[in-house]
């Protein structure tokens, strides 16, 4: 919806006047490579999308926060001084979790009405949740202190960290920092090469010279709350504990090099733990190699690394499944495809493929048909456009 229509819809839900309304936006992301490395202190290489969550916000005079979305009918209403009482809502958890963490961090969170328009497909592995979190964080912080946006800058890295804490403490998913960081710090036409150990980062221009990143959505809904995600994280921690006996200075799996792994893998006697560690160690190296390849314009090498990443997530980390594997297998059969892999946590969600521009229509048609034949329902396709991170947008009626 354009801003005029959004404001009209907001007033339809909440009444009152448009005088103090402000609009904020934060995007979803696609990860180019580096999966399940973030919570192991490793490297990731995501880019923010132009698909985003928009939030229309207006302050209130009391301590109530009210939430609605353009595609919902039931409003969530919560007391800012008692947020813990609202855990386990069907919708609204991410927003209230962020409010809770902002209050804990000392921000002045004031009562407000918030209406969301979500353009990031929910549960698709494109970080719809981080988009909601960051849009909420920027909105709440801006409403609570009018200096933000005028003389003060919002610390977007802090917003990412606070949003990640909301996932840990309010939602119960022990996610890494990648999604929130990408949603907060994304830059148009750039990918973020992020070191998750100290949050240092570099914006790398994504110049694909005749190629595009095509996102294919399995349309298989999944939720990270189901436990598989936290289970993978625990397995990595178990692997680290064992390797620490021979590499005591290691604080996370990122500190284990490929050479270390080959030298000491015999200590990982549990095959599952060994596979998880092997994935993480080599995936970190693939991120470094991919950043170099993209900087040098070596798309063929980048495509190969994407393929290796998927195969490792399928065989070693075991987070793909029939839907993602079918999309990837079919993509790789197409002419003009340099690489294809799952993106995000896995267990459903999306893949990303590097496809020659002139072959995209054919790609969508053939992969779409083969997927429908094998899986029984449709996949959806989007051409990635890389956009900016979370921010306030000027209201244009
Ligand atoms: C989810 C998590 C991220 C990251 C990815 C896997 O998107 O939120 O922190 O761990 O899975 O790379």
Short mmCIF file of C-alpha atoms and ligand atoms in Angstrom, two decimals:
data_model
loop_
_atom_site.label_atom_id
_atom_site.label_comp_id
_atom_site.label_asym_id
_atom_site.label_seq_id
_atom_site.Cartn_x
_atom_site.Cartn_y
_atom_site.Cartn_z
CA UNK A 1 0.00 0.00 0.00
CA UNK A 2 1.16 3.57 -0.51
CA UNK A 3 1.54 5.78 2.54
CA UNK A 4 -1.87 7.43 2.09
CA UNK A 5 -3.62 4.06 2.06
CA UNK A 6 -1.55 2.81 5.00
CA UNK A 7 -2.48 5.84 7.09
CA UNK A 8 -6.13 5.45 6.16
CA UNK A 9 -6.02 1.83 7.19
CA UNK A 10 -4.25 2.78 10.47
CA UNK A 11 -6.97 5.33 11.27
CA UNK A 12 -9.58 2.69 10.45
CA UNK A 13 -8.16 0.46 13.20
CA UNK A 14 -7.18 3.06 15.78
CA UNK A 15 -9.25 6.18 15.03
CA UNK A 16 -7.96 9.66 15.95
CA UNK A 17 -5.95 11.95 13.74
CA UNK A 18 -2.95 11.49 11.49
CA UNK A 19 -1.04 14.33 13.11
CA UNK A 20 1.67 12.40 14.99
CA UNK A 21 1.90 9.43 12.67
CA UNK A 22 5.38 8.29 11.60
CA UNK A 23 6.40 5.44 9.32
CA UNK A 24 9.34 3.04 9.73
CA UNK A 25 10.62 0.20 7.60
CA UNK A 26 12.98 -2.72 7.93
CA UNK A 27 13.83 -5.45 5.41
CA UNK A 28 14.11 -9.22 5.21
CA UNK A 29 17.39 -10.71 4.01
CA UNK A 30 18.84 -13.35 1.79
CA UNK A 31 22.03 -15.01 2.92
CA UNK A 32 24.43 -15.52 0.02
CA UNK A 33 26.57 -18.03 1.92
CA UNK A 34 27.61 -18.90 5.49
CA UNK A 35 24.80 -20.90 7.07
CA UNK A 36 24.67 -21.90 10.73
CA UNK A 37 28.02 -20.22 11.26
CA UNK A 38 26.78 -17.08 13.05
CA UNK A 39 26.11 -18.68 16.44
CA UNK A 40 29.50 -20.36 16.13
CA UNK A 41 31.28 -17.01 16.06
CA UNK A 42 31.91 -17.37 12.33
CA UNK A 43 31.39 -15.54 9.07
CA UNK A 44 28.19 -14.82 7.14
CA UNK A 45 27.45 -12.96 3.92
CA UNK A 46 23.83 -11.76 3.86
CA UNK A 47 22.16 -8.93 1.94
CA UNK A 48 19.03 -6.99 2.90
CA UNK A 49 16.13 -7.29 0.46
CA UNK A 50 13.75 -4.61 -0.76
CA UNK A 51 10.97 -6.84 0.62
CA UNK A 52 10.31 -5.26 4.01
CA UNK A 53 8.01 -4.76 6.96
CA UNK A 54 6.53 -1.29 7.22
CA UNK A 55 5.17 -0.02 10.51
CA UNK A 56 2.87 2.94 10.91
CA UNK A 57 3.27 4.33 14.44
CA UNK A 58 1.65 6.92 16.67
CA UNK A 59 2.37 7.73 20.31
CA UNK A 60 -0.27 7.38 23.04
CA UNK A 61 -0.66 9.16 26.35
CA UNK A 62 -0.77 5.98 28.49
CA UNK A 63 1.45 2.86 28.97
CA UNK A 64 -0.47 0.70 26.51
CA UNK A 65 1.00 -0.70 23.31
CA UNK A 66 -1.49 -1.80 20.66
CA UNK A 67 -0.53 -3.87 17.62
CA UNK A 68 -2.35 -4.78 14.45
CA UNK A 69 -1.34 -5.90 10.94
CA UNK A 70 -2.97 -4.98 7.65
CA UNK A 71 -3.96 -8.64 7.14
CA UNK A 72 -5.23 -9.25 10.69
CA UNK A 73 -8.45 -8.48 12.43
CA UNK A 74 -7.70 -9.03 16.07
CA UNK A 75 -5.70 -6.36 17.82
CA UNK A 76 -3.08 -7.15 20.46
CA UNK A 77 -3.12 -4.83 23.43
CA UNK A 78 -0.46 -5.00 26.14
CA UNK A 79 0.70 -3.14 29.21
CA UNK A 80 4.29 -1.93 28.79
CA UNK A 81 4.92 -2.38 32.50
CA UNK A 82 3.95 -6.03 32.50
CA UNK A 83 5.13 -7.44 29.17
CA UNK A 84 6.09 -10.88 30.49
CA UNK A 85 2.38 -11.59 30.90
CA UNK A 86 1.95 -11.56 27.12
CA UNK A 87 4.44 -14.23 26.11
CA UNK A 88 3.19 -17.00 23.81
CA UNK A 89 0.85 -14.82 21.78
CA UNK A 90 0.04 -16.20 18.33
CA UNK A 91 1.10 -12.91 16.79
CA UNK A 92 2.81 -9.94 18.45
CA UNK A 93 5.58 -11.80 20.32
CA UNK A 94 8.40 -10.29 18.31
CA UNK A 95 7.16 -6.76 18.86
CA UNK A 96 6.60 -7.17 22.59
CA UNK A 97 9.91 -9.00 22.99
CA UNK A 98 11.70 -6.04 21.42
CA UNK A 99 9.82 -3.57 23.64
CA UNK A 100 10.81 -5.65 26.66
CA UNK A 101 14.51 -5.73 25.73
CA UNK A 102 14.56 -2.00 24.90
CA UNK A 103 13.14 -1.22 28.34
CA UNK A 104 15.76 -3.50 29.96
CA UNK A 105 18.47 -1.66 28.01
CA UNK A 106 17.26 1.65 29.43
CA UNK A 107 15.42 3.09 26.43
CA UNK A 108 12.36 5.24 27.04
CA UNK A 109 9.60 3.13 25.49
CA UNK A 110 6.28 4.97 25.46
CA UNK A 111 2.73 3.78 24.84
CA UNK A 112 1.84 3.65 21.15
CA UNK A 113 -0.33 2.21 18.40
CA UNK A 114 1.52 0.26 15.71
CA UNK A 115 0.20 -1.15 12.44
CA UNK A 116 2.33 -3.57 10.42
CA UNK A 117 2.40 -4.29 6.73
CA UNK A 118 4.55 -7.37 6.17
CA UNK A 119 5.94 -7.85 2.69
CA UNK A 120 8.49 -10.49 3.67
CA UNK A 121 6.74 -13.84 3.21
CA UNK A 122 6.23 -15.23 6.74
CA UNK A 123 8.14 -18.35 7.74
CA UNK A 124 9.99 -18.41 4.42
CA UNK A 125 13.55 -18.25 5.71
CA UNK A 126 13.92 -14.65 4.51
CA UNK A 127 13.88 -13.29 8.07
CA UNK A 128 10.37 -11.97 8.29
CA UNK A 129 10.84 -12.02 12.06
CA UNK A 130 13.99 -9.89 12.02
CA UNK A 131 12.22 -7.42 9.71
CA UNK A 132 9.41 -7.07 12.26
CA UNK A 133 11.87 -6.80 15.14
CA UNK A 134 14.01 -4.11 13.59
CA UNK A 135 11.06 -2.08 12.32
CA UNK A 136 9.66 -2.22 15.86
CA UNK A 137 12.96 -1.28 17.47
CA UNK A 138 13.44 1.76 15.25
CA UNK A 139 9.82 2.84 15.74
CA UNK A 140 9.82 2.47 19.54
CA UNK A 141 13.16 4.19 20.03
CA UNK A 142 12.18 7.06 17.72
CA UNK A 143 8.80 7.61 19.36
CA UNK A 144 10.37 7.57 22.83
CA UNK A 145 12.92 10.26 22.09
CA UNK A 146 12.17 12.89 19.49
CA UNK A 147 15.85 13.72 19.14
CA UNK A 148 16.34 10.49 17.20
CA UNK A 149 16.25 11.34 13.55
CA UNK A 150 17.07 14.98 14.32
CA UNK A 151 20.32 15.42 16.23
CA UNK A 152 20.76 11.82 17.41
CA UNK A 153 21.47 8.70 15.35
CA UNK A 154 19.99 5.39 16.36
CA UNK A 155 22.74 2.84 17.05
CA UNK A 156 21.56 0.23 14.57
CA UNK A 157 24.03 -2.43 15.66
CA UNK A 158 22.66 -2.12 19.17
CA UNK A 159 19.14 -2.44 17.75
CA UNK A 160 20.22 -5.69 16.07
CA UNK A 161 21.65 -7.05 19.31
CA UNK A 162 18.53 -6.06 21.28
CA UNK A 163 16.32 -7.74 18.69
CA UNK A 164 18.40 -10.91 18.89
CA UNK A 165 17.95 -10.87 22.68
CA UNK A 166 14.20 -10.62 22.16
CA UNK A 167 14.33 -13.86 20.17
CA UNK A 168 16.39 -15.57 22.86
CA UNK A 169 14.47 -14.36 25.88
CA UNK A 170 10.91 -13.79 24.69
CA UNK A 171 10.55 -16.27 21.84
CA UNK A 172 13.04 -18.93 22.99
CA UNK A 173 14.99 -19.33 19.73
CA UNK A 174 18.72 -19.17 20.36
CA UNK A 175 19.40 -17.59 16.98
CA UNK A 176 22.64 -15.98 15.87
CA UNK A 177 22.99 -12.32 14.94
CA UNK A 178 22.92 -12.58 11.15
CA UNK A 179 19.28 -11.80 10.39
CA UNK A 180 18.93 -8.87 12.76
CA UNK A 181 22.27 -7.45 11.66
CA UNK A 182 21.34 -7.67 7.98
CA UNK A 183 17.94 -6.10 8.58
CA UNK A 184 19.54 -3.28 10.58
CA UNK A 185 22.67 -2.60 8.55
CA UNK A 186 21.82 -3.57 4.96
CA UNK A 187 22.82 -1.28 2.14
CA UNK A 188 21.38 -1.08 -1.35
CA UNK A 189 23.27 -3.26 -3.84
CA UNK A 190 25.72 -4.50 -1.19
CA UNK A 191 26.14 -7.71 0.77
CA UNK A 192 27.44 -7.61 4.34
CA UNK A 193 30.54 -9.64 5.08
CA UNK A 194 30.08 -10.00 8.83
CA UNK A 195 32.36 -11.45 11.44
CA UNK A 196 29.90 -12.67 14.07
CA UNK A 197 32.54 -12.90 16.79
CA UNK A 198 33.10 -9.15 17.11
CA UNK A 199 30.46 -7.76 14.71
CA UNK A 200 33.06 -6.11 12.48
CA UNK A 201 31.78 -5.97 8.92
CA UNK A 202 32.47 -4.87 5.40
CA UNK A 203 29.93 -3.87 2.76
CA UNK A 204 30.80 -5.65 -0.48
CA UNK A 205 29.21 -4.43 -3.74
CA UNK A 206 27.18 -7.18 -5.39
CA UNK A 207 28.01 -6.85 -9.08
CA UNK A 208 26.68 -9.85 -10.88
CA UNK A 209 27.34 -8.81 -14.46
CA UNK A 210 24.53 -10.39 -16.45
CA UNK A 211 23.40 -12.66 -13.62
CA UNK A 212 20.80 -12.34 -10.86
CA UNK A 213 20.10 -13.98 -7.54
CA UNK A 214 16.77 -15.74 -7.89
CA UNK A 215 15.01 -16.75 -4.68
CA UNK A 216 12.79 -19.82 -4.87
CA UNK A 217 10.36 -20.40 -2.03
CA UNK A 218 9.38 -23.98 -1.16
CA UNK A 219 6.23 -22.59 0.45
CA UNK A 220 6.74 -25.20 3.13
CA UNK A 221 5.96 -23.43 6.36
CA UNK A 222 8.30 -23.98 9.24
CA UNK A 223 9.09 -22.46 12.55
CA UNK A 224 12.42 -22.41 14.35
CA UNK A 225 10.61 -22.81 17.63
CA UNK A 226 10.21 -26.48 16.85
CA UNK A 227 13.52 -27.25 18.49
CA UNK A 228 15.64 -28.49 15.59
CA UNK A 229 17.47 -25.17 15.41
CA UNK A 230 18.38 -25.11 19.10
CA UNK A 231 19.35 -28.79 18.82
CA UNK A 232 21.90 -28.00 16.07
CA UNK A 233 23.33 -25.23 18.21
CA UNK A 234 23.74 -27.56 21.19
CA UNK A 235 25.47 -30.17 18.99
CA UNK A 236 28.01 -27.55 17.88
CA UNK A 237 28.67 -26.64 21.50
CA UNK A 238 29.24 -30.31 22.30
CA UNK A 239 31.74 -30.57 19.44
CA UNK A 240 33.56 -27.47 20.64
CA UNK A 241 33.89 -28.85 24.18
CA UNK A 242 35.61 -31.95 22.83
CA UNK A 243 38.00 -30.01 20.60
CA UNK A 244 38.85 -27.63 23.43
CA UNK A 245 40.72 -30.49 25.09
CA UNK A 246 43.35 -30.20 22.35
CA UNK A 247 42.82 -26.55 21.36
CA UNK A 248 42.11 -24.92 24.76
CA UNK A 249 42.19 -21.37 23.38
CA UNK A 250 39.18 -22.02 21.09
CA UNK A 251 36.13 -20.05 22.26
CA UNK A 252 33.84 -21.01 19.37
CA UNK A 253 33.95 -23.32 16.35
CA UNK A 254 35.17 -20.40 14.27
CA UNK A 255 38.50 -20.82 16.06
CA UNK A 256 38.92 -24.31 14.59
CA UNK A 257 40.63 -24.19 11.18
CA UNK A 258 40.10 -26.77 8.46
CA UNK A 259 43.59 -28.13 9.27
CA UNK A 260 42.77 -28.39 12.99
CA UNK A 261 39.58 -30.22 12.11
CA UNK A 262 41.36 -32.76 9.90
CA UNK A 263 44.01 -33.31 12.56
CA UNK A 264 41.59 -33.83 15.45
CA UNK A 265 38.39 -35.11 13.89
CA UNK A 266 39.11 -38.61 15.21
CA UNK A 267 38.29 -37.21 18.67
CA UNK A 268 34.73 -36.54 17.54
CA UNK A 269 33.62 -40.11 17.92
CA UNK A 270 29.91 -39.34 17.69
CA UNK A 271 29.24 -39.23 13.97
CA UNK A 272 26.44 -36.65 14.24
CA UNK A 273 28.60 -34.23 16.21
CA UNK A 274 31.50 -34.75 13.80
CA UNK A 275 29.32 -33.94 10.80
CA UNK A 276 27.95 -30.77 12.39
CA UNK A 277 31.46 -29.54 13.20
CA UNK A 278 32.76 -30.39 9.74
CA UNK A 279 30.01 -28.32 8.14
CA UNK A 280 30.66 -25.26 10.29
CA UNK A 281 34.44 -25.34 9.88
CA UNK A 282 34.36 -25.64 6.09
CA UNK A 283 31.40 -23.26 5.69
CA UNK A 284 33.41 -20.50 7.37
CA UNK A 285 36.17 -21.06 4.83
CA UNK A 286 33.62 -20.97 1.99
CA UNK A 287 32.44 -17.55 3.14
CA UNK A 288 36.00 -16.20 3.00
CA UNK A 289 36.48 -17.74 -0.45
CA UNK A 290 33.13 -16.38 -1.68
CA UNK A 291 33.83 -12.82 -0.58
CA UNK A 292 37.14 -12.98 -2.44
CA UNK A 293 35.49 -14.53 -5.51
CA UNK A 294 32.77 -11.87 -5.66
CA UNK A 295 35.28 -9.07 -5.24
CA UNK A 296 37.26 -10.51 -8.15
CA UNK A 297 34.09 -10.97 -10.22
CA UNK A 298 34.65 -14.74 -10.29
CA UNK A 299 31.01 -15.81 -10.47
CA UNK A 300 31.87 -19.34 -11.55
CA UNK A 301 33.82 -19.95 -8.37
CA UNK A 302 31.13 -18.28 -6.25
CA UNK A 303 28.52 -20.58 -7.85
CA UNK A 304 30.62 -23.66 -7.01
CA UNK A 305 30.93 -22.54 -3.40
CA UNK A 306 27.15 -22.07 -3.22
CA UNK A 307 26.71 -25.65 -4.43
CA UNK A 308 29.21 -27.00 -1.91
CA UNK A 309 27.45 -25.10 0.86
CA UNK A 310 24.10 -26.66 0.04
CA UNK A 311 25.55 -30.15 -0.22
CA UNK A 312 27.15 -29.73 3.18
CA UNK A 313 23.89 -28.45 4.71
CA UNK A 314 22.14 -31.48 3.20
CA UNK A 315 24.65 -34.21 4.07
CA UNK A 316 26.45 -32.95 7.17
CA UNK A 317 24.20 -30.42 8.89
CA UNK A 318 21.03 -32.23 7.75
CA UNK A 319 18.74 -29.21 7.57
CA UNK A 320 17.45 -29.38 3.98
CA UNK A 321 14.67 -31.89 3.26
CA UNK A 322 12.87 -32.95 0.08
CA UNK A 323 11.46 -29.53 -0.79
CA UNK A 324 14.72 -27.57 -0.62
CA UNK A 325 16.70 -30.40 -2.25
CA UNK A 326 14.21 -30.63 -5.11
CA UNK A 327 14.43 -26.90 -5.81
CA UNK A 328 18.23 -27.03 -5.75
CA UNK A 329 18.50 -30.20 -7.87
CA UNK A 330 16.12 -28.81 -10.47
CA UNK A 331 17.86 -25.43 -10.48
CA UNK A 332 21.23 -27.02 -11.14
CA UNK A 333 19.84 -28.85 -14.18
CA UNK A 334 18.95 -25.54 -15.86
CA UNK A 335 21.04 -23.76 -18.43
CA UNK A 336 22.64 -20.55 -17.20
CA UNK A 337 22.71 -21.54 -13.50
CA UNK A 338 26.10 -21.15 -11.80
CA UNK A 339 25.05 -22.27 -8.32
CA UNK A 340 22.09 -22.96 -6.09
CA UNK A 341 21.70 -23.44 -2.33
CA UNK A 342 19.25 -23.19 0.52
CA UNK A 343 19.35 -19.90 2.42
CA UNK A 344 18.51 -19.27 6.09
CA UNK A 345 17.95 -21.89 8.74
CA UNK A 346 16.61 -24.64 6.45
CA UNK A 347 13.82 -27.13 7.24
CA UNK A 348 11.80 -25.52 4.42
CA UNK A 349 12.03 -21.88 3.43
CA UNK A 350 13.90 -20.65 0.37
CA UNK A 351 16.80 -21.34 -1.95
CA UNK A 352 18.95 -18.82 -3.76
CA UNK A 353 20.32 -19.47 -7.25
CA UNK A 354 22.74 -17.52 -9.41
CA UNK A 355 21.03 -17.41 -12.81
CA UNK A 356 21.96 -15.76 -16.11
CA UNK A 357 19.49 -12.93 -16.74
CA UNK A 358 18.33 -14.14 -20.15
CA UNK A 359 17.52 -17.59 -18.70
CA UNK A 360 15.45 -16.49 -15.70
CA UNK A 361 12.00 -16.91 -17.28
CA UNK A 362 12.85 -20.40 -18.46
CA UNK A 363 14.35 -21.18 -15.04
CA UNK A 364 11.16 -20.19 -13.23
CA UNK A 365 8.99 -22.15 -15.61
CA UNK A 366 11.04 -25.36 -15.58
CA UNK A 367 11.94 -25.43 -11.88
CA UNK A 368 8.40 -24.43 -10.96
CA UNK A 369 6.90 -27.25 -13.02
CA UNK A 370 9.31 -29.92 -11.79
CA UNK A 371 8.73 -28.84 -8.17
CA UNK A 372 4.96 -29.00 -8.53
CA UNK A 373 5.21 -32.46 -10.13
CA UNK A 374 7.43 -33.85 -7.37
CA UNK A 375 6.21 -32.06 -4.26
CA UNK A 376 2.57 -31.55 -5.12
CA UNK A 377 2.22 -27.80 -4.58
CA UNK A 378 3.63 -24.65 -6.12
CA UNK A 379 6.93 -22.91 -5.38
CA UNK A 380 7.17 -19.12 -5.72
CA UNK A 381 10.00 -17.11 -7.21
CA UNK A 382 11.40 -13.62 -6.61
CA UNK A 383 14.33 -11.85 -8.19
CA UNK A 384 16.42 -10.45 -5.32
CA UNK A 385 16.72 -6.75 -5.18
CA UNK A 386 19.16 -5.66 -2.51
CA UNK A 387 17.87 -2.76 -0.45
CA UNK A 388 18.65 -0.66 2.63
CA UNK A 389 18.43 -1.55 6.32
CA UNK A 390 15.96 -0.37 9.00
CA UNK A 391 15.04 3.32 9.03
CA UNK A 392 12.33 5.95 9.32
CA UNK A 393 10.76 6.85 5.99
CA UNK A 394 9.36 10.20 5.09
CA UNK A 395 5.56 10.13 5.15
CA UNK A 396 4.24 10.78 1.67
CA UNK A 397 0.47 11.02 1.52
C1 LIG B 1 18.30 -18.40 11.12
C2 LIG B 1 18.89 -17.68 12.32
C3 LIG B 1 20.25 -17.08 11.98
C4 LIG B 1 21.17 -18.13 11.35
C5 LIG B 1 20.46 -18.89 10.23
C6 LIG B 1 21.28 -20.04 9.70
O1 LIG B 1 17.99 -17.53 10.08
O2 LIG B 1 18.03 -16.65 12.74
O3 LIG B 1 20.82 -16.53 13.13
O4 LIG B 1 21.67 -19.01 12.32
O5 LIG B 1 19.21 -19.40 10.65
O6 LIG B 1 22.43 -19.58 9.10
#
